[in-house]
Amino acid sequence: MTWQADLFVYDVASGETRRLTDDLECLPMGGMPGEGASQPVWLDERQVLFHAVRAGGSGLWVVDAEGGAVEKVAWWQAQHAGMSSDAANRYVAQSRTTMETAGQIVVYDLQTNAQQVIVDPNKDVLTEHPPAQWERFDVERGGQTIEAWLLRPADFDESKQYPVVLDIHGGPNGFYGYALSPAHQSLATAGYVVVYSNPRGSSSYGREFTQMVTEDWGGEDFQDLMAVMDEALKRPWADASRTGVTGYSYGGYMTAWTIGQTDRFKAAVCGAPCFDLESMYGTSDISHVFGELQWGGQPHVSTEWYAAHSPSTFAHRATTPTLIIHGEADERCPIGQGEQMFVALIKAGCDVEFARYPGAAHGFRRAGHAEHRLDCWQRALDWFNTYLD
């Protein structure tokens, strides 16, 4: 099984399925909960246009349906969703978010290679409430280039010192990139520097990079993240004495892992953690398949691996004040994972708070009740304000 999406052609008449690609540099957007797929567009009898993401940014590619050759058409420092074309297949419409905008509808002209914004519903509110400033930087480590982003408050003053929060994406084969994130903006516009990156295991960089995290959770991925934080803290206005860490799902795993490995962070917000991988194997909706592929087999086969890579093994060493956020109806990372972490941190003597959201599924921060989403963002901000002030 691969964590890298590829393109196939299905012949309706014969019932034959034929694979077109085997190792794309980009990640075709096949959809996910809360976000529909970007349907490919047949430009003619052979050429198929598809939307994909490369290095955290969206683009358009064309694949030859006969030979499988792939050619890049365009790439942007933005993230797009959906894809519709006109009858002549000249214009392509998509929704778009960038680091400064959200909710736009854009049209791309395949003949002139020009893109036009035709709907910009958030222009006025983002003018009145400017989003965070941002920059991109790279970290070279272990033969890999790790891409990272840094957000600064909109009213940034380089003569001041700012607390720094490291945010870790889910997956582990998710990715961060060129998009306006409410969770990131809620921190950055409140006076925080927010750092996030795509450590090895992230998607949108090709199959080899994506699969580097397999059977190595908490290994090189963790080292990548610490190196990114080290690089961010070289900035004179980044206060190394006031640092926080946060993440959700696999990002929650990595947050829980981090506080058991180091005391460098003064506060943590841990969302829907994978805390004890052995118990998660039998309770998550996907771990009986996903877990065997990512974790090297069933628990009785890989007993030592499960123990060595579970945050639960090291939680007794944690000292970081931690807020745990979890939906009670989460089937992906069941609530029991958060409950175990809460008990372990209490026993370790940590300051810890457990926020449970009734009826909330795994994706509630993106697609759940508005009051739940607002509450978890506000709780995270309040937690960091308490310990990083």
Short mmCIF file of C-alpha atoms in Angstrom, two decimals:
data_model
loop_
_atom_site.label_atom_id
_atom_site.label_comp_id
_atom_site.label_asym_id
_atom_site.label_seq_id
_atom_site.Cartn_x
_atom_site.Cartn_y
_atom_site.Cartn_z
CA MET A 1 0.00 0.00 0.00
CA THR A 2 1.19 3.51 -0.80
CA TRP A 3 0.53 6.80 0.95
CA GLN A 4 1.05 8.63 -2.36
CA ALA A 5 -2.01 9.03 -4.60
CA ASP A 6 -1.71 8.08 -8.26
CA LEU A 7 -3.90 8.37 -11.35
CA PHE A 8 -5.78 5.54 -13.04
CA VAL A 9 -8.06 5.17 -16.07
CA TYR A 10 -11.13 2.96 -15.87
CA ASP A 11 -12.53 1.64 -19.16
CA VAL A 12 -16.31 1.53 -18.77
CA ALA A 13 -16.75 -0.82 -21.73
CA SER A 14 -14.16 -3.44 -20.78
CA GLY A 15 -14.08 -2.95 -17.02
CA GLU A 16 -10.30 -2.65 -17.17
CA THR A 17 -8.44 -0.36 -14.76
CA ARG A 18 -5.10 0.93 -15.97
CA ARG A 19 -2.53 2.75 -13.86
CA LEU A 20 -1.11 5.93 -15.37
CA THR A 21 1.38 7.17 -12.76
CA ASP A 22 3.68 5.51 -10.27
CA ASP A 23 5.63 8.22 -8.45
CA LEU A 24 4.30 11.72 -8.99
CA GLU A 25 6.20 14.70 -7.62
CA CYS A 26 2.83 16.12 -6.58
CA LEU A 27 -0.18 14.89 -4.61
CA PRO A 28 -3.45 14.68 -6.62
CA MET A 29 -6.31 16.03 -4.52
CA GLY A 30 -8.64 13.05 -4.15
CA GLY A 31 -10.75 14.55 -1.38
CA MET A 32 -11.04 14.05 2.36
CA PRO A 33 -13.74 14.43 5.04
CA GLY A 34 -15.11 17.94 4.77
CA GLU A 35 -13.45 18.56 1.40
CA GLY A 36 -14.56 17.07 -1.91
CA ALA A 37 -12.26 15.72 -4.57
CA SER A 38 -10.97 17.90 -7.40
CA GLN A 39 -12.40 15.98 -10.35
CA PRO A 40 -9.97 15.63 -13.29
CA VAL A 41 -11.00 17.23 -16.59
CA TRP A 42 -10.58 15.50 -19.97
CA LEU A 43 -9.20 18.21 -22.27
CA ASP A 44 -9.39 15.90 -25.28
CA GLU A 45 -9.26 12.16 -25.93
CA ARG A 46 -5.78 11.84 -24.40
CA GLN A 47 -4.95 14.81 -22.20
CA VAL A 48 -6.35 14.93 -18.65
CA LEU A 49 -6.00 18.01 -16.45
CA PHE A 50 -5.77 17.42 -12.70
CA HIS A 51 -5.32 19.50 -9.56
CA ALA A 52 -2.56 18.51 -7.15
CA VAL A 53 -0.39 19.93 -4.38
CA ARG A 54 3.37 20.20 -4.48
CA ALA A 55 5.40 21.46 -1.51
CA GLY A 56 2.36 22.89 0.23
CA GLY A 57 1.08 24.80 -2.81
CA SER A 58 -1.61 23.95 -5.37
CA GLY A 59 -1.05 23.56 -9.08
CA LEU A 60 -2.41 22.10 -12.29
CA TRP A 61 -0.83 19.21 -14.18
CA VAL A 62 -1.71 17.34 -17.38
CA VAL A 63 -1.31 13.59 -17.77
CA ASP A 64 -1.33 11.68 -21.06
CA ALA A 65 -4.01 9.00 -20.71
CA GLU A 66 -2.14 6.70 -23.10
CA GLY A 67 1.48 6.87 -22.02
CA GLY A 68 1.22 8.40 -18.55
CA ALA A 69 3.57 11.31 -19.21
CA VAL A 70 2.94 14.20 -16.80
CA GLU A 71 3.55 17.91 -17.39
CA LYS A 72 3.13 20.79 -14.95
CA VAL A 73 0.86 23.59 -16.17
CA ALA A 74 0.98 26.00 -13.22
CA TRP A 75 1.84 26.19 -9.51
CA TRP A 76 0.95 28.83 -6.93
CA GLN A 77 1.78 29.80 -3.37
CA ALA A 78 -1.84 29.05 -2.52
CA GLN A 79 -4.11 26.12 -1.77
CA HIS A 80 -7.02 25.44 -4.10
CA ALA A 81 -10.03 23.14 -3.81
CA GLY A 82 -12.46 21.70 -6.33
CA MET A 83 -12.19 22.15 -10.07
CA SER A 84 -14.72 22.97 -12.80
CA SER A 85 -14.16 23.83 -16.46
CA ASP A 86 -16.19 25.49 -19.20
CA ALA A 87 -17.55 23.51 -22.17
CA ALA A 88 -14.53 24.38 -24.30
CA ASN A 89 -12.08 23.39 -21.54
CA ARG A 90 -10.30 26.71 -21.71
CA TYR A 91 -11.16 28.09 -18.28
CA VAL A 92 -10.81 26.32 -14.93
CA ALA A 93 -12.55 27.59 -11.80
CA GLN A 94 -11.44 26.72 -8.25
CA SER A 95 -11.75 28.06 -4.74
CA ARG A 96 -8.54 29.49 -3.30
CA THR A 97 -6.94 30.45 -0.04
CA THR A 98 -3.52 32.06 0.36
CA MET A 99 -1.50 33.32 3.30
CA GLU A 100 -3.40 36.63 3.04
CA THR A 101 -6.82 35.67 1.63
CA ALA A 102 -9.56 33.08 2.09
CA GLY A 103 -12.66 31.87 0.26
CA GLN A 104 -11.81 33.34 -3.13
CA ILE A 105 -13.05 31.93 -6.43
CA VAL A 106 -10.42 32.12 -9.15
CA VAL A 107 -10.49 31.32 -12.87
CA TYR A 108 -7.40 30.17 -14.73
CA ASP A 109 -7.09 30.58 -18.50
CA LEU A 110 -5.29 27.56 -19.96
CA GLN A 111 -4.47 29.46 -23.16
CA THR A 112 -2.98 32.63 -21.68
CA ASN A 113 -1.84 31.15 -18.33
CA ALA A 114 -3.53 34.09 -16.57
CA GLN A 115 -5.47 33.74 -13.33
CA GLN A 116 -8.25 36.10 -12.26
CA VAL A 117 -10.02 36.50 -8.93
CA ILE A 118 -13.76 36.72 -9.58
CA VAL A 119 -15.10 36.40 -6.02
CA ASP A 120 -13.35 37.69 -2.88
CA PRO A 121 -15.91 37.54 -0.05
CA ASN A 122 -13.45 38.16 2.79
CA LYS A 123 -11.61 41.13 1.30
CA ASP A 124 -13.20 43.74 3.56
CA VAL A 125 -12.85 41.81 6.82
CA LEU A 126 -9.21 40.94 6.09
CA THR A 127 -8.51 44.56 5.27
CA GLU A 128 -10.02 45.62 8.59
CA HIS A 129 -8.36 42.74 10.48
CA PRO A 130 -5.06 42.02 8.67
CA PRO A 131 -3.73 38.46 8.86
CA ALA A 132 -0.28 37.63 10.16
CA GLN A 133 2.91 38.43 8.30
CA TRP A 134 4.74 35.34 7.07
CA GLU A 135 8.03 33.98 5.78
CA ARG A 136 9.33 30.68 4.41
CA PHE A 137 12.56 29.02 5.49
CA ASP A 138 14.31 25.69 5.02
CA VAL A 139 16.25 23.38 7.31
CA GLU A 140 18.80 20.95 5.87
CA ARG A 141 18.95 17.81 7.97
CA GLY A 142 19.82 14.17 7.41
CA GLY A 143 20.05 14.58 3.67
CA GLN A 144 16.60 16.17 3.41
CA THR A 145 15.34 19.70 2.93
CA ILE A 146 12.59 20.41 5.45
CA GLU A 147 10.32 23.25 4.41
CA ALA A 148 8.88 25.48 7.12
CA TRP A 149 6.79 28.60 7.57
CA LEU A 150 6.77 31.29 10.24
CA LEU A 151 3.95 33.69 11.08
CA ARG A 152 4.44 37.02 12.83
CA PRO A 153 1.76 39.31 14.32
CA ALA A 154 0.28 41.77 11.82
CA ASP A 155 1.65 44.64 13.95
CA PHE A 156 5.05 42.97 14.32
CA ASP A 157 7.78 45.10 15.91
CA GLU A 158 11.29 43.66 15.58
CA SER A 159 12.39 45.50 18.71
CA LYS A 160 10.06 43.34 20.83
CA GLN A 161 10.32 39.75 22.07
CA TYR A 162 7.59 37.30 21.06
CA PRO A 163 6.58 33.88 22.42
CA VAL A 164 6.90 31.11 19.84
CA VAL A 165 4.50 28.19 19.26
CA LEU A 166 5.40 25.17 17.13
CA ASP A 167 2.34 23.64 15.42
CA ILE A 168 2.55 20.07 14.05
CA HIS A 169 0.24 18.79 11.32
CA GLY A 170 -1.71 15.53 11.35
CA GLY A 171 -1.43 12.46 9.20
CA PRO A 172 1.37 11.65 9.63
CA ASN A 173 1.09 12.09 5.86
CA GLY A 174 -0.66 15.45 5.97
CA PHE A 175 1.03 18.70 5.03
CA TYR A 176 1.03 22.40 5.82
CA GLY A 177 1.51 25.12 3.27
CA TYR A 178 0.29 28.32 1.72
CA ALA A 179 -3.11 28.70 3.37
CA LEU A 180 -4.80 30.96 5.87
CA SER A 181 -5.44 28.80 8.96
CA PRO A 182 -7.88 30.01 11.63
CA ALA A 183 -5.96 28.11 14.30
CA HIS A 184 -2.67 29.70 13.28
CA GLN A 185 -4.16 33.16 12.84
CA SER A 186 -5.85 33.06 16.26
CA LEU A 187 -2.39 32.75 17.83
CA ALA A 188 -0.36 34.94 15.49
CA THR A 189 -2.78 37.87 15.57
CA ALA A 190 -2.80 37.63 19.37
CA GLY A 191 0.92 38.30 19.61
CA TYR A 192 2.56 34.92 18.95
CA VAL A 193 5.11 33.76 16.45
CA VAL A 194 3.74 30.53 14.95
CA VAL A 195 6.09 28.01 13.34
CA TYR A 196 5.00 25.03 11.27
CA SER A 197 6.68 22.72 8.81
CA ASN A 198 6.53 19.57 6.70
CA PRO A 199 8.89 17.08 8.36
CA ARG A 200 9.75 13.84 6.62
CA GLY A 201 6.58 11.81 6.25
CA SER A 202 4.60 14.80 4.97
CA SER A 203 2.84 14.46 1.63
CA SER A 204 3.13 16.68 -1.46
CA TYR A 205 6.84 15.84 -1.87
CA GLY A 206 6.60 12.47 -3.60
CA ARG A 207 6.35 8.90 -2.38
CA GLU A 208 9.85 8.44 -0.97
CA PHE A 209 9.65 11.46 1.33
CA THR A 210 6.09 10.61 2.37
CA GLN A 211 6.97 7.08 3.43
CA MET A 212 10.02 8.03 5.48
CA VAL A 213 7.89 8.17 8.63
CA THR A 214 6.68 4.58 8.27
CA GLU A 215 7.75 2.59 11.33
CA ASP A 216 9.65 5.65 12.57
CA TRP A 217 7.05 7.68 14.48
CA GLY A 218 8.89 9.86 16.98
CA GLY A 219 12.22 9.30 15.22
CA GLU A 220 13.55 11.41 12.38
CA ASP A 221 10.25 13.30 12.15
CA PHE A 222 10.73 14.51 15.73
CA GLN A 223 14.33 15.51 15.01
CA ASP A 224 13.19 17.47 11.95
CA LEU A 225 10.67 19.39 14.03
CA MET A 226 13.19 20.23 16.74
CA ALA A 227 15.63 21.44 14.07
CA VAL A 228 12.92 23.66 12.59
CA MET A 229 12.25 25.15 16.02
CA ASP A 230 15.97 25.70 16.59
CA GLU A 231 16.21 27.57 13.29
CA ALA A 232 13.17 29.72 14.06
CA LEU A 233 14.58 30.69 17.44
CA LYS A 234 17.71 32.14 15.85
CA ARG A 235 15.67 35.26 15.11
CA PRO A 236 16.47 37.95 17.69
CA TRP A 237 12.80 38.69 18.37
CA ALA A 238 11.89 35.03 19.01
CA ASP A 239 11.87 34.43 22.77
CA ALA A 240 13.38 31.00 23.45
CA SER A 241 12.27 31.20 27.08
CA ARG A 242 8.59 31.31 26.06
CA THR A 243 7.91 28.42 23.71
CA GLY A 244 4.88 26.21 23.20
CA VAL A 245 4.01 23.15 21.14
CA THR A 246 0.68 22.04 19.73
CA GLY A 247 -0.76 19.55 17.26
CA TYR A 248 -3.82 17.46 16.48
CA SER A 249 -4.21 13.76 15.63
CA TYR A 250 -0.71 12.68 14.56
CA GLY A 251 0.22 16.23 15.56
CA GLY A 252 -1.28 15.33 18.93
CA TYR A 253 0.85 12.19 18.97
CA MET A 254 3.92 14.28 18.29
CA THR A 255 2.97 16.83 20.95
CA ALA A 256 2.54 14.04 23.51
CA TRP A 257 5.80 12.49 22.34
CA THR A 258 7.66 15.79 22.55
CA ILE A 259 6.77 16.57 26.15
CA GLY A 260 7.99 13.10 27.14
CA GLN A 261 11.32 13.67 25.40
CA THR A 262 12.19 17.27 26.32
CA ASP A 263 11.26 20.03 28.74
CA ARG A 264 12.18 22.84 26.32
CA PHE A 265 8.52 23.83 25.83
CA LYS A 266 6.79 25.77 28.58
CA ALA A 267 3.24 24.85 27.51
CA ALA A 268 1.52 22.32 25.25
CA VAL A 269 -1.91 22.00 23.65
CA CYS A 270 -2.47 18.41 22.57
CA GLY A 271 -5.45 17.59 20.32
CA ALA A 272 -6.83 14.06 19.81
CA PRO A 273 -3.52 12.35 20.60
CA CYS A 274 -2.40 8.88 19.58
CA PHE A 275 -1.07 8.23 23.08
CA ASP A 276 -0.85 4.48 23.57
CA LEU A 277 -0.46 2.80 20.19
CA GLU A 278 -1.20 -0.73 21.42
CA SER A 279 -4.62 0.21 22.82
CA MET A 280 -5.28 2.48 19.83
CA TYR A 281 -4.68 -0.46 17.49
CA GLY A 282 -7.83 -2.18 18.74
CA THR A 283 -10.08 0.85 19.19
CA SER A 284 -9.43 3.21 16.27
CA ASP A 285 -11.55 2.82 13.13
CA ILE A 286 -8.46 2.43 10.92
CA SER A 287 -5.63 1.13 13.09
CA HIS A 288 -6.24 -2.55 12.30
CA VAL A 289 -5.11 -1.66 8.76
CA PHE A 290 -3.33 1.69 9.04
CA GLY A 291 -1.56 0.66 12.23
CA GLU A 292 -0.12 -2.51 10.78
CA LEU A 293 1.27 -0.58 7.82
CA GLN A 294 2.64 2.35 9.83
CA TRP A 295 3.65 0.52 12.99
CA GLY A 296 5.20 -2.66 11.64
CA GLY A 297 2.46 -5.18 12.32
CA GLN A 298 0.06 -6.21 15.06
CA PRO A 299 1.00 -5.45 18.67
CA HIS A 300 1.90 -9.05 19.50
CA VAL A 301 4.27 -9.10 16.51
CA SER A 302 5.88 -5.71 17.14
CA THR A 303 5.57 -5.47 20.92
CA GLU A 304 8.89 -3.71 21.45
CA TRP A 305 8.21 -1.22 18.65
CA TYR A 306 4.81 -0.25 20.08
CA ALA A 307 6.34 0.36 23.50
CA ALA A 308 9.34 2.26 22.16
CA HIS A 309 7.22 4.59 20.00
CA SER A 310 4.22 5.22 22.28
CA PRO A 311 4.11 8.54 24.16
CA SER A 312 2.55 6.61 27.06
CA THR A 313 5.92 4.96 27.71
CA PHE A 314 7.57 8.30 28.43
CA ALA A 315 4.72 10.37 29.88
CA HIS A 316 5.96 9.86 33.44
CA ARG A 317 8.90 12.13 32.55
CA ALA A 318 6.73 15.02 31.37
CA THR A 319 6.74 18.36 33.20
CA THR A 320 5.09 20.60 30.57
CA PRO A 321 1.72 22.17 31.47
CA THR A 322 -0.65 20.58 28.96
CA LEU A 323 -4.17 21.19 27.68
CA ILE A 324 -5.75 18.12 26.05
CA ILE A 325 -8.54 18.72 23.50
CA HIS A 326 -10.65 15.77 22.35
CA GLY A 327 -14.02 15.01 20.75
CA GLU A 328 -16.01 12.38 22.61
CA ALA A 329 -17.26 10.82 19.33
CA ASP A 330 -13.81 10.56 17.78
CA GLU A 331 -13.49 7.17 16.10
CA ARG A 332 -10.09 7.84 14.52
CA CYS A 333 -8.20 8.72 17.72
CA PRO A 334 -10.68 7.51 20.35
CA ILE A 335 -11.38 9.56 23.47
CA GLY A 336 -9.69 6.85 25.54
CA GLN A 337 -6.35 8.02 24.18
CA GLY A 338 -6.91 11.46 25.67
CA GLU A 339 -8.17 9.92 28.91
CA GLN A 340 -5.03 7.82 29.29
CA MET A 341 -2.85 10.84 28.62
CA PHE A 342 -4.75 12.92 31.17
CA VAL A 343 -4.26 10.30 33.89
CA ALA A 344 -0.59 9.80 33.03
CA LEU A 345 0.15 13.53 33.21
CA ILE A 346 -1.75 13.88 36.49
CA LYS A 347 0.38 11.07 37.91
CA ALA A 348 3.51 12.78 36.56
CA GLY A 349 2.60 15.93 38.49
CA CYS A 350 1.92 18.12 35.44
CA ASP A 351 -0.51 20.99 35.31
CA VAL A 352 -3.11 19.49 32.98
CA GLU A 353 -6.61 20.30 31.75
CA PHE A 354 -8.86 18.01 29.69
CA ALA A 355 -11.44 19.63 27.39
CA ARG A 356 -14.00 17.11 26.07
CA TYR A 357 -16.49 17.98 23.33
CA PRO A 358 -19.75 15.96 23.44
CA GLY A 359 -20.75 14.45 20.09
CA ALA A 360 -17.64 15.82 18.39
CA ALA A 361 -15.96 13.63 15.78
CA HIS A 362 -12.32 13.61 14.75
CA GLY A 363 -12.69 16.51 12.33
CA PHE A 364 -14.71 18.77 14.60
CA ARG A 365 -12.12 21.56 14.54
CA ARG A 366 -12.79 21.98 10.81
CA ALA A 367 -16.35 20.77 10.33
CA GLY A 368 -17.91 20.54 13.80
CA HIS A 369 -20.29 22.80 15.67
CA ALA A 370 -19.20 26.43 15.52
CA GLU A 371 -19.30 26.78 19.30
CA HIS A 372 -16.94 23.80 19.66
CA ARG A 373 -14.50 25.20 17.13
CA LEU A 374 -14.48 28.63 18.72
CA ASP A 375 -14.11 27.14 22.18
CA CYS A 376 -11.09 24.99 21.32
CA TRP A 377 -9.28 27.88 19.62
CA GLN A 378 -10.01 30.18 22.56
CA ARG A 379 -8.95 27.54 25.09
CA ALA A 380 -5.66 27.03 23.28
CA LEU A 381 -5.00 30.76 23.23
CA ASP A 382 -5.91 31.10 26.91
CA TRP A 383 -3.62 28.20 27.82
CA PHE A 384 -0.64 29.68 26.04
CA ASN A 385 -1.43 33.12 27.46
CA THR A 386 -1.35 31.62 30.95
CA TYR A 387 2.01 29.86 30.64
CA LEU A 388 3.87 31.95 28.04
CA ASP A 389 2.94 35.43 29.24
#
